[in-house]
Amino acid sequence: MASANKPTQTAIVSGGRRKVHSTWPDHTEMVEEYDVQTEELLVRKWKRPTALGGGGEWEFEIGEPPKSFNPDQDLLAPSNENPIFLRKDTADKFQWRVRNLPYPLEVYDVSVDHEKQQIVIRTSNKKYFKRFDIPDLNRLQLRLDPTKLTFSHANNTLLISYQKPPLVLQEETEKKKQLAKAKQEKPGKDGDVECAQQ
């Protein structure tokens, strides 16, 4: 039986990905998808129960939702030229990409809002504005440090990086050890389901 803070976990290997599904007692769900070969975290998404008790929509923390357009039901499709914001981390940095931003580097201002503990993206031409937090730091109750924030621009993509603090790196190393242990105990083949963990 799961404790109040610990989720029940199940894992499956499918399509070259190890998918770990975690469910907490309050019915909050999280799915993480790792590349089976490299153990790179490709997707992390959350579903929280609604006020009426039903399941909410999946919120993507890392990776991007699959694109779906049903011409029979949808009247309009999103433009391919709209900015696309997504997170894809590296081993030592949190990283976000904003695609379809054609402006030169000097137009962008990326800063930390200390009061709200968010990263803010602004353009001097007023064409793009975005605020976002780093849920990993919020979960560990760590504050943003502006000296760890960098950004660059190339190929119509704004790339924002934030150096991961030692506590986050330590937690990720522990998760990788658990994945490696599970992989040694039962190497993942497509379709394998692993037992629930507590």
Tab-separated table of C-alpha atoms in Angstrom:
chain	number	residue	atom	x	y	z
A	1	MET	CA	0.000	0.000	0.000
A	2	ALA	CA	1.340	3.436	-0.981
A	3	SER	CA	2.140	6.015	1.672
A	4	ALA	CA	0.481	9.452	1.591
A	5	ASN	CA	3.433	11.051	-0.244
A	6	LYS	CA	4.600	8.179	-2.430
A	7	PRO	CA	2.959	7.300	-5.730
A	8	THR	CA	2.099	3.855	-7.042
A	9	GLN	CA	4.180	3.276	-10.170
A	10	THR	CA	3.829	1.031	-13.186
A	11	ALA	CA	6.161	0.892	-16.176
A	12	ILE	CA	5.871	-0.445	-19.707
A	13	VAL	CA	8.262	-0.549	-22.640
A	14	SER	CA	6.645	0.508	-25.911
A	15	GLY	CA	7.972	1.999	-29.135
A	16	GLY	CA	11.542	2.261	-27.831
A	17	ARG	CA	10.394	4.153	-24.739
A	18	ARG	CA	10.115	3.142	-21.105
A	19	LYS	CA	6.899	4.747	-19.889
A	20	VAL	CA	6.594	5.176	-16.118
A	21	HIS	CA	3.078	5.951	-14.874
A	22	SER	CA	2.813	7.308	-11.317
A	23	THR	CA	-0.472	7.780	-9.438
A	24	TRP	CA	-0.780	9.571	-6.081
A	25	PRO	CA	-3.559	8.975	-3.517
A	26	ASP	CA	-5.249	12.266	-4.550
A	27	HIS	CA	-5.539	10.809	-8.111
A	28	THR	CA	-2.852	13.088	-9.547
A	29	GLU	CA	-1.084	11.237	-12.349
A	30	MET	CA	2.314	11.699	-13.965
A	31	VAL	CA	3.730	9.905	-16.997
A	32	GLU	CA	7.436	10.030	-17.815
A	33	GLU	CA	8.809	8.577	-21.041
A	34	TYR	CA	12.497	7.660	-21.300
A	35	ASP	CA	14.463	6.570	-24.341
A	36	VAL	CA	15.274	2.881	-23.703
A	37	GLN	CA	18.788	3.182	-25.159
A	38	THR	CA	19.993	6.519	-23.735
A	39	GLU	CA	17.682	6.831	-20.679
A	40	GLU	CA	17.027	10.450	-21.744
A	41	LEU	CA	13.776	11.885	-20.384
A	42	LEU	CA	11.674	12.703	-23.454
A	43	VAL	CA	8.243	13.470	-21.974
A	44	ARG	CA	6.847	14.367	-18.562
A	45	LYS	CA	3.147	15.086	-18.376
A	46	TRP	CA	0.724	15.588	-15.488
A	47	LYS	CA	-3.007	15.093	-15.047
A	48	ARG	CA	-4.661	16.521	-11.958
A	49	PRO	CA	-8.237	15.837	-10.869
A	50	THR	CA	-10.733	18.596	-11.558
A	51	ALA	CA	-12.804	20.344	-8.871
A	52	LEU	CA	-15.701	18.028	-9.713
A	53	GLY	CA	-13.518	14.950	-9.312
A	54	GLY	CA	-13.066	14.055	-12.969
A	55	GLY	CA	-9.757	13.678	-14.765
A	56	GLY	CA	-8.339	16.890	-16.170
A	57	GLU	CA	-6.357	17.416	-19.353
A	58	TRP	CA	-2.743	16.287	-19.681
A	59	GLU	CA	-0.293	19.166	-19.081
A	60	PHE	CA	3.100	18.681	-20.745
A	61	GLU	CA	6.026	19.752	-18.556
A	62	ILE	CA	8.691	18.284	-20.871
A	63	GLY	CA	8.226	17.469	-24.550
A	64	GLU	CA	5.275	18.524	-26.649
A	65	PRO	CA	1.767	17.162	-27.054
A	66	PRO	CA	1.040	15.220	-30.226
A	67	LYS	CA	-0.443	17.388	-32.940
A	68	SER	CA	-3.985	16.454	-33.803
A	69	PHE	CA	-6.320	18.045	-36.293
A	70	ASN	CA	-9.618	16.447	-37.184
A	71	PRO	CA	-10.905	18.071	-40.395
A	72	ASP	CA	-14.375	16.657	-39.707
A	73	GLN	CA	-14.701	18.441	-36.346
A	74	ASP	CA	-12.139	21.248	-36.271
A	75	LEU	CA	-12.903	24.409	-38.246
A	76	LEU	CA	-9.412	25.901	-37.979
A	77	ALA	CA	-5.930	24.453	-37.636
A	78	PRO	CA	-3.197	26.320	-35.739
A	79	SER	CA	-0.791	28.157	-38.019
A	80	ASN	CA	2.616	26.561	-38.540
A	81	GLU	CA	4.097	30.041	-38.145
A	82	ASN	CA	2.882	30.642	-34.569
A	83	PRO	CA	5.586	30.488	-31.879
A	84	ILE	CA	5.893	27.015	-30.365
A	85	PHE	CA	7.160	26.821	-26.762
A	86	LEU	CA	8.486	23.502	-25.450
A	87	ARG	CA	10.941	22.121	-22.928
A	88	LYS	CA	13.645	19.577	-23.713
A	89	ASP	CA	16.368	19.243	-21.082
A	90	THR	CA	20.002	18.222	-21.399
A	91	ALA	CA	21.998	16.301	-18.794
A	92	ASP	CA	23.088	19.455	-16.941
A	93	LYS	CA	20.580	22.126	-18.036
A	94	PHE	CA	16.860	22.781	-18.144
A	95	GLN	CA	16.197	23.949	-21.695
A	96	TRP	CA	13.305	25.566	-23.510
A	97	ARG	CA	12.909	26.240	-27.193
A	98	VAL	CA	10.624	28.832	-28.717
A	99	ARG	CA	10.360	28.007	-32.409
A	100	ASN	CA	9.173	30.389	-35.140
A	101	LEU	CA	10.725	33.534	-33.668
A	102	PRO	CA	12.538	35.201	-36.594
A	103	TYR	CA	13.863	38.292	-34.780
A	104	PRO	CA	17.585	38.960	-34.164
A	105	LEU	CA	19.129	38.164	-30.758
A	106	GLU	CA	19.225	41.805	-29.599
A	107	VAL	CA	15.383	41.953	-29.683
A	108	TYR	CA	15.042	39.397	-26.850
A	109	ASP	CA	15.198	40.041	-23.120
A	110	VAL	CA	15.165	36.942	-20.889
A	111	SER	CA	15.151	37.642	-17.153
A	112	VAL	CA	14.090	36.333	-13.745
A	113	ASP	CA	11.079	37.769	-11.915
A	114	HIS	CA	12.277	37.260	-8.329
A	115	GLU	CA	8.907	38.017	-6.745
A	116	LYS	CA	6.938	35.467	-8.804
A	117	GLN	CA	9.897	33.077	-9.234
A	118	GLN	CA	9.387	32.908	-12.984
A	119	ILE	CA	11.496	33.329	-16.104
A	120	VAL	CA	10.192	36.100	-18.368
A	121	ILE	CA	10.752	36.388	-22.137
A	122	ARG	CA	10.112	39.788	-23.743
A	123	THR	CA	10.819	41.245	-27.148
A	124	SER	CA	11.573	44.939	-27.648
A	125	ASN	CA	9.265	44.906	-30.703
A	126	LYS	CA	6.363	43.667	-28.495
A	127	LYS	CA	5.793	40.604	-30.718
A	128	TYR	CA	6.305	37.904	-28.050
A	129	PHE	CA	5.897	37.672	-24.267
A	130	LYS	CA	5.964	34.583	-22.052
A	131	ARG	CA	6.284	33.813	-18.321
A	132	PHE	CA	7.072	30.348	-17.032
A	133	ASP	CA	8.408	28.645	-13.943
A	134	ILE	CA	10.584	25.579	-13.444
A	135	PRO	CA	8.371	22.996	-11.711
A	136	ASP	CA	11.427	20.916	-10.745
A	137	LEU	CA	12.759	23.825	-8.659
A	138	ASN	CA	9.312	24.536	-7.200
A	139	ARG	CA	8.964	20.908	-6.038
A	140	LEU	CA	12.327	21.187	-4.253
A	141	GLN	CA	11.527	24.717	-2.997
A	142	LEU	CA	14.611	26.176	-4.700
A	143	ARG	CA	14.735	29.809	-5.823
A	144	LEU	CA	15.754	30.953	-9.303
A	145	ASP	CA	19.299	32.249	-9.685
A	146	PRO	CA	19.683	34.699	-12.614
A	147	THR	CA	23.395	33.819	-12.981
A	148	LYS	CA	22.395	30.313	-14.139
A	149	LEU	CA	20.185	31.678	-16.963
A	150	THR	CA	21.456	32.020	-20.552
A	151	PHE	CA	19.856	32.345	-23.977
A	152	SER	CA	20.795	32.271	-27.648
A	153	HIS	CA	19.035	32.481	-31.008
A	154	ALA	CA	19.563	30.551	-34.250
A	155	ASN	CA	17.401	29.169	-37.066
A	156	ASN	CA	14.297	31.113	-35.931
A	157	THR	CA	14.498	29.425	-32.507
A	158	LEU	CA	15.138	31.098	-29.157
A	159	LEU	CA	17.007	28.679	-26.879
A	160	ILE	CA	16.830	29.348	-23.125
A	161	SER	CA	19.017	27.376	-20.715
A	162	TYR	CA	19.126	27.220	-16.933
A	163	GLN	CA	21.970	25.354	-15.202
A	164	LYS	CA	20.547	22.565	-13.027
A	165	PRO	CA	21.359	22.969	-9.305
A	166	PRO	CA	23.273	20.135	-7.552
A	167	LEU	CA	20.134	18.969	-5.695
A	168	VAL	CA	18.275	18.466	-9.001
A	169	LEU	CA	21.262	16.619	-10.513
A	170	GLN	CA	21.411	14.397	-7.425
A	171	GLU	CA	17.688	13.581	-7.701
A	172	GLU	CA	18.024	12.796	-11.430
A	173	THR	CA	21.035	10.540	-10.749
A	174	GLU	CA	18.956	8.627	-8.184
A	175	LYS	CA	16.115	8.215	-10.708
A	176	LYS	CA	18.564	6.921	-13.333
A	177	LYS	CA	19.930	4.405	-10.818
A	178	GLN	CA	16.393	3.159	-10.173
A	179	LEU	CA	15.776	2.859	-13.929
A	180	ALA	CA	19.073	1.026	-14.434
A	181	LYS	CA	18.243	-1.339	-11.569
A	182	ALA	CA	14.822	-2.074	-13.060
A	183	LYS	CA	16.466	-2.578	-16.466
A	184	GLN	CA	18.983	-5.088	-14.995
A	185	GLU	CA	16.302	-6.996	-13.131
A	186	LYS	CA	14.140	-7.202	-16.223
A	187	PRO	CA	15.535	-5.834	-19.500
A	188	GLY	CA	12.763	-4.009	-21.332
A	189	LYS	CA	11.372	-5.458	-24.517
A	190	ASP	CA	8.525	-3.886	-26.411
A	191	GLY	CA	5.244	-4.594	-24.639
A	192	ASP	CA	6.768	-5.597	-21.279
A	193	VAL	CA	4.864	-4.397	-18.246
A	194	GLU	CA	6.763	-3.967	-15.002
A	195	CYS	CA	5.251	-4.546	-11.578
A	196	ALA	CA	3.870	-1.703	-9.516
A	197	GLN	CA	6.369	-0.044	-7.174
A	198	GLN	CA	5.626	1.686	-3.915
